Short mmCIF file of N, CA and C in Angstrom, two decimals:
data_model
loop_
_atom_site.label_atom_id
_atom_site.label_comp_id
_atom_site.label_asym_id
_atom_site.label_seq_id
_atom_site.Cartn_x
_atom_site.Cartn_y
_atom_site.Cartn_z
N MET A 23 137.40 135.65 86.05
CA MET A 23 136.50 134.34 86.43
C MET A 23 137.43 134.49 88.32
N THR A 24 135.76 134.73 89.00
CA THR A 24 136.42 134.79 90.53
C THR A 24 135.69 133.23 91.28
N GLU A 25 137.09 132.94 91.92
CA GLU A 25 136.73 131.95 92.41
C GLU A 25 135.25 131.29 92.55
N ARG A 26 133.99 131.89 93.39
CA ARG A 26 133.33 131.26 93.88
C ARG A 26 132.81 130.54 92.15
N LYS A 27 132.50 131.75 91.16
CA LYS A 27 131.92 131.63 90.20
C LYS A 27 132.74 130.30 89.23
N VAL A 28 134.09 130.15 89.21
CA VAL A 28 134.79 128.80 89.42
C VAL A 28 134.34 127.54 89.98
N GLU A 29 133.88 127.63 91.32
CA GLU A 29 133.57 126.35 92.16
C GLU A 29 131.53 125.83 91.54
N GLU A 30 131.27 127.21 91.53
CA GLU A 30 129.70 126.99 90.77
C GLU A 30 129.41 126.42 89.22
N ALA A 31 130.84 126.38 88.59
CA ALA A 31 130.58 126.14 87.02
C ALA A 31 131.91 124.66 87.60
N ARG A 32 132.34 124.43 88.41
CA ARG A 32 132.11 123.44 88.50
C ARG A 32 131.49 122.05 89.07
N ALA A 33 130.69 123.23 90.13
CA ALA A 33 129.00 121.34 90.68
C ALA A 33 128.27 121.98 89.68
N ASP A 34 128.23 122.54 88.60
CA ASP A 34 126.96 122.24 87.82
C ASP A 34 127.65 121.48 86.89
N ARG A 35 128.95 121.19 86.36
CA ARG A 35 129.72 120.24 85.83
C ARG A 35 129.30 118.81 86.51
N ASP A 36 129.28 119.26 87.95
CA ASP A 36 129.58 117.67 88.04
C ASP A 36 127.85 116.94 87.63
N VAL A 37 127.59 118.02 88.82
CA VAL A 37 125.41 117.78 88.55
C VAL A 37 124.51 117.22 86.94
N THR A 38 125.37 117.95 86.10
CA THR A 38 125.28 117.83 85.10
C THR A 38 125.69 116.82 84.52
N ARG A 39 127.13 116.32 84.99
CA ARG A 39 127.27 114.64 84.36
C ARG A 39 126.91 113.35 85.24
N GLU A 40 127.03 113.59 86.74
CA GLU A 40 125.61 112.56 86.99
C GLU A 40 124.20 112.33 86.60
N GLU A 41 123.94 113.38 85.85
CA GLU A 41 122.64 113.57 85.31
C GLU A 41 122.74 112.24 84.00
N LEU A 42 123.86 112.35 83.61
CA LEU A 42 123.89 112.41 82.03
C LEU A 42 124.93 110.33 82.16
N ALA A 43 125.31 110.58 83.03
CA ALA A 43 125.25 108.98 83.39
C ALA A 43 123.75 108.64 83.18
N GLU A 44 122.97 108.80 85.24
CA GLU A 44 122.16 108.83 85.16
C GLU A 44 121.37 108.43 84.05
N THR A 45 120.46 109.86 82.33
CA THR A 45 120.37 108.57 81.49
C THR A 45 120.95 108.12 79.88
N LEU A 46 121.85 107.60 80.52
CA LEU A 46 123.20 106.59 79.84
C LEU A 46 122.16 106.07 80.26
N ASP A 47 121.89 105.06 81.62
CA ASP A 47 121.96 104.06 82.40
C ASP A 47 120.70 103.41 82.11
N ALA A 48 119.90 104.86 81.99
CA ALA A 48 118.28 104.18 82.11
C ALA A 48 117.96 103.77 80.86
N LEU A 49 118.43 104.42 79.35
CA LEU A 49 118.24 104.40 77.56
C LEU A 49 119.51 102.56 78.20
N GLY A 50 120.56 102.53 78.84
CA GLY A 50 120.63 101.36 78.40
C GLY A 50 120.38 100.68 78.71
N HIS A 51 119.90 99.80 79.69
CA HIS A 51 118.96 99.20 80.08
C HIS A 51 117.42 99.15 79.78
N LYS A 52 116.68 99.96 78.58
CA LYS A 52 116.24 100.22 77.74
C LYS A 52 116.14 99.36 76.64
N LEU A 53 117.41 99.91 75.97
CA LEU A 53 118.10 98.94 74.99
C LEU A 53 118.59 97.76 74.68
N ASP A 54 118.14 97.00 76.78
CA ASP A 54 119.14 95.15 76.53
C ASP A 54 118.02 94.40 76.25
N VAL A 55 117.73 94.65 75.13
CA VAL A 55 116.00 93.47 75.05
C VAL A 55 116.71 92.50 76.21
N ARG A 56 117.20 91.15 75.31
CA ARG A 56 117.79 90.24 76.73
C ARG A 56 117.66 90.27 77.65
N THR A 57 117.68 91.62 78.49
CA THR A 57 117.53 91.69 79.85
C THR A 57 116.26 91.81 80.52
N ARG A 58 116.11 92.64 79.72
CA ARG A 58 114.48 93.17 79.39
C ARG A 58 113.13 92.01 79.46
N ALA A 59 113.79 91.30 78.89
CA ALA A 59 112.56 90.31 78.42
C ALA A 59 113.03 88.80 79.56
N GLY A 60 114.24 89.00 79.64
CA GLY A 60 114.67 88.05 80.84
C GLY A 60 113.68 87.86 82.09
N GLU A 61 113.75 89.63 82.56
CA GLU A 61 112.79 89.76 83.45
C GLU A 61 111.50 90.48 83.94
N LYS A 62 110.74 90.38 82.12
CA LYS A 62 109.78 89.71 82.14
C LYS A 62 109.34 88.23 81.58
N VAL A 63 109.86 87.89 81.69
CA VAL A 63 109.60 85.71 81.63
C VAL A 63 110.52 86.06 83.08
N ASP A 64 110.84 86.15 84.33
CA ASP A 64 110.69 86.06 85.80
C ASP A 64 109.44 86.56 86.21
N GLU A 65 108.94 87.84 86.76
CA GLU A 65 107.94 88.59 86.40
C GLU A 65 107.09 87.18 86.29
N THR A 66 107.12 86.65 84.71
CA THR A 66 105.77 86.00 84.57
C THR A 66 105.71 84.76 84.88
N ILE A 67 106.35 83.57 85.36
CA ILE A 67 106.34 82.72 86.35
C ILE A 67 106.35 82.61 87.79
N ASP A 68 106.76 84.40 87.96
CA ASP A 68 105.93 84.49 89.56
C ASP A 68 104.84 84.52 89.97
N ARG A 69 104.27 84.97 88.73
CA ARG A 69 103.40 85.90 89.14
C ARG A 69 102.31 84.46 88.85
N ALA A 70 102.86 83.14 87.70
CA ALA A 70 101.78 82.23 87.75
C ALA A 70 101.57 81.01 88.45
N ALA A 71 103.42 81.25 89.43
CA ALA A 71 103.94 80.53 90.79
C ALA A 71 103.03 81.02 91.65
N GLU A 72 102.80 81.75 91.91
CA GLU A 72 101.35 82.70 92.53
C GLU A 72 100.63 81.88 92.94
N GLN A 73 99.48 81.45 91.91
CA GLN A 73 98.35 81.59 91.14
C GLN A 73 98.46 80.38 91.91
N VAL A 74 99.16 79.28 90.91
CA VAL A 74 98.99 77.88 91.48
C VAL A 74 99.36 77.38 93.35
N GLU A 75 100.52 78.43 94.16
CA GLU A 75 99.92 77.93 95.20
C GLU A 75 98.13 78.33 95.21
N LYS A 76 97.82 79.56 95.04
CA LYS A 76 96.69 79.36 95.40
C LYS A 76 95.36 78.91 95.52
N THR A 77 96.38 77.88 94.29
CA THR A 77 94.94 77.09 94.21
C THR A 77 95.07 75.81 94.01
N VAL A 78 96.67 74.86 94.36
CA VAL A 78 95.96 74.32 94.96
C VAL A 78 96.83 73.58 95.41
N SER A 79 97.49 71.78 95.93
CA SER A 79 98.03 72.09 97.30
C SER A 79 99.17 72.43 97.44
N ALA A 80 100.51 72.78 98.43
CA ALA A 80 101.48 72.42 98.67
C ALA A 80 102.43 72.08 98.10
N PRO A 81 102.26 71.27 98.12
CA PRO A 81 103.79 70.20 97.13
C PRO A 81 104.06 70.07 95.80
N ALA A 82 102.11 70.45 95.20
CA ALA A 82 102.09 70.22 93.24
C ALA A 82 102.94 72.22 93.54
N ALA A 83 102.28 72.56 94.48
CA ALA A 83 103.08 74.98 94.31
C ALA A 83 104.75 74.71 93.88
N GLU A 84 104.71 73.80 94.99
CA GLU A 84 106.90 73.67 94.75
C GLU A 84 106.88 72.93 93.62
N LYS A 85 105.61 71.99 93.26
CA LYS A 85 106.73 71.18 91.89
C LYS A 85 106.84 72.55 90.48
N VAL A 86 105.79 73.08 90.51
CA VAL A 86 106.03 74.36 89.82
C VAL A 86 106.35 74.46 90.23
N ARG A 87 107.14 75.34 91.44
CA ARG A 87 108.51 76.31 91.42
C ARG A 87 109.35 75.64 91.01
N ALA A 88 109.70 74.67 91.32
CA ALA A 88 110.90 73.66 90.99
C ALA A 88 110.97 74.18 88.96
N GLY A 89 110.08 73.53 89.02
CA GLY A 89 109.88 73.68 87.74
C GLY A 89 110.25 75.20 87.00
N ALA A 90 109.60 76.07 87.13
CA ALA A 90 110.49 77.26 87.02
C ALA A 90 111.78 77.56 87.09
N GLU A 91 111.90 77.25 88.60
CA GLU A 91 113.82 77.12 88.48
C GLU A 91 113.80 76.54 87.39
N ALA A 92 113.50 75.72 86.15
CA ALA A 92 114.42 74.88 85.72
C ALA A 92 114.32 75.79 84.44
N VAL A 93 113.34 76.48 84.40
CA VAL A 93 113.00 76.92 83.30
C VAL A 93 114.39 78.31 82.66
N ARG A 94 113.78 78.80 84.45
CA ARG A 94 115.15 80.01 84.28
C ARG A 94 116.14 79.97 83.57
N SER A 95 117.18 78.59 84.99
CA SER A 95 118.19 78.61 84.23
C SER A 95 118.31 77.63 82.99
N ASN A 96 117.67 77.17 82.01
CA ASN A 96 117.67 76.38 80.93
C ASN A 96 116.61 77.25 80.34
N PRO A 97 116.04 77.95 80.07
CA PRO A 97 115.34 78.06 78.82
C PRO A 97 114.75 77.61 77.66
N LEU A 98 116.07 76.86 76.72
CA LEU A 98 116.45 76.29 75.74
C LEU A 98 115.14 75.54 75.54
N PRO A 99 115.67 75.05 76.15
CA PRO A 99 114.89 73.32 75.47
C PRO A 99 112.69 74.24 75.91
N LEU A 100 112.29 74.80 76.87
CA LEU A 100 111.01 75.20 76.72
C LEU A 100 110.63 76.18 75.10
N PHE A 101 111.90 77.24 75.02
CA PHE A 101 112.27 78.02 72.98
C PHE A 101 111.43 76.42 72.41
N ALA A 102 112.43 75.71 72.56
CA ALA A 102 112.56 74.76 71.18
C ALA A 102 111.22 74.14 71.12
N ALA A 103 110.93 73.84 72.40
CA ALA A 103 109.37 72.97 72.40
C ALA A 103 107.99 74.22 71.45
N VAL A 104 108.28 75.40 72.47
CA VAL A 104 107.50 75.50 72.10
C VAL A 104 107.52 76.08 70.30
N PHE A 105 108.72 76.78 70.16
CA PHE A 105 108.54 77.37 68.25
C PHE A 105 108.48 75.38 67.80
N GLY A 106 108.72 74.11 68.35
CA GLY A 106 108.42 73.04 67.21
C GLY A 106 106.91 72.73 67.33
N GLY A 107 106.39 73.31 68.42
CA GLY A 107 105.24 73.16 68.73
C GLY A 107 103.89 73.89 67.80
N VAL A 108 104.51 75.36 66.99
CA VAL A 108 103.81 76.07 66.29
C VAL A 108 104.66 75.19 64.73
N PHE A 109 105.58 74.40 65.02
CA PHE A 109 106.05 74.74 63.07
C PHE A 109 104.85 73.25 63.21
N VAL A 110 104.60 72.80 63.98
CA VAL A 110 104.26 71.49 63.65
C VAL A 110 102.10 71.57 62.97
N LEU A 111 101.84 72.86 64.34
CA LEU A 111 100.17 73.29 63.91
C LEU A 111 100.39 73.75 63.00
N ARG A 112 101.52 74.54 62.29
CA ARG A 112 101.58 75.68 61.52
C ARG A 112 100.68 74.10 60.16
N PHE A 113 102.34 73.23 60.47
CA PHE A 113 102.45 72.65 59.19
C PHE A 113 100.69 71.79 58.89
N LEU A 114 100.32 71.21 60.27
CA LEU A 114 99.03 71.22 59.73
C LEU A 114 98.18 71.86 58.90
N ILE A 115 97.42 73.05 59.56
CA ILE A 115 96.93 73.70 59.24
C ILE A 115 97.58 74.16 57.97
N ARG A 116 98.19 74.00 57.46
CA ARG A 116 98.49 73.94 55.97
C ARG A 116 97.91 73.26 54.72
N ARG A 117 98.38 71.83 55.53
CA ARG A 117 97.99 70.99 55.05
C ARG A 117 95.81 70.27 54.87
N ARG A 118 96.13 71.38 55.82
CA ARG A 118 94.46 71.38 56.00
C ARG A 118 93.21 72.01 55.05
N HIS A 119 94.38 73.24 54.46
CA HIS A 119 94.35 74.07 53.67
C HIS A 119 94.02 73.33 52.94
N ALA A 120 95.49 72.89 52.49
CA ALA A 120 95.30 72.52 50.87
C ALA A 120 93.81 71.09 50.26
N HIS A 121 93.74 70.00 51.46
CA HIS A 121 93.47 69.40 50.99
C HIS A 121 92.17 69.68 51.36
N ARG A 122 91.69 70.82 51.84
CA ARG A 122 89.83 71.33 51.60
C ARG A 122 90.81 71.89 50.35
N LYS A 123 91.26 72.59 49.52
CA LYS A 123 91.05 72.90 48.10
C LYS A 123 90.78 72.01 47.75
N GLN A 124 91.94 71.05 47.57
CA GLN A 124 91.42 69.41 47.18
C GLN A 124 90.16 68.98 46.47
N GLY A 125 89.53 69.02 47.58
CA GLY A 125 87.97 68.78 47.84
C GLY A 125 87.27 69.12 47.06
N GLY A 126 87.37 70.29 47.20
CA GLY A 126 86.29 71.55 46.78
C GLY A 126 86.37 71.86 44.76
N ALA A 127 87.47 71.48 44.98
CA ALA A 127 87.74 71.42 43.31
C ALA A 127 87.28 70.40 42.22
N CYS A 128 87.17 68.77 43.31
CA CYS A 128 86.79 67.80 42.30
C CYS A 128 85.65 67.31 42.42
#
């Protein structure tokens, strides 16, 4: 092989490595569900805070922002509250449904 062909092959190899590294980084980001979910939550909180700022006074908007930051720093209590609410709602719906079945059978 001539020196020029060797240099071209090395350059092609380097470009291929760079492209492969970029592809792997992109795939890694797509597969990182936790990070993507956090980014989505951040986007949603930002949009909600912007809407609040448009519709209410500045002090109220500041309180919403502070609450949003608290949720970002520790989302577990919010998720626990939502999970608890869903659990209670499901329990009440099942209970109501069972009560209706008993009332209709008698």
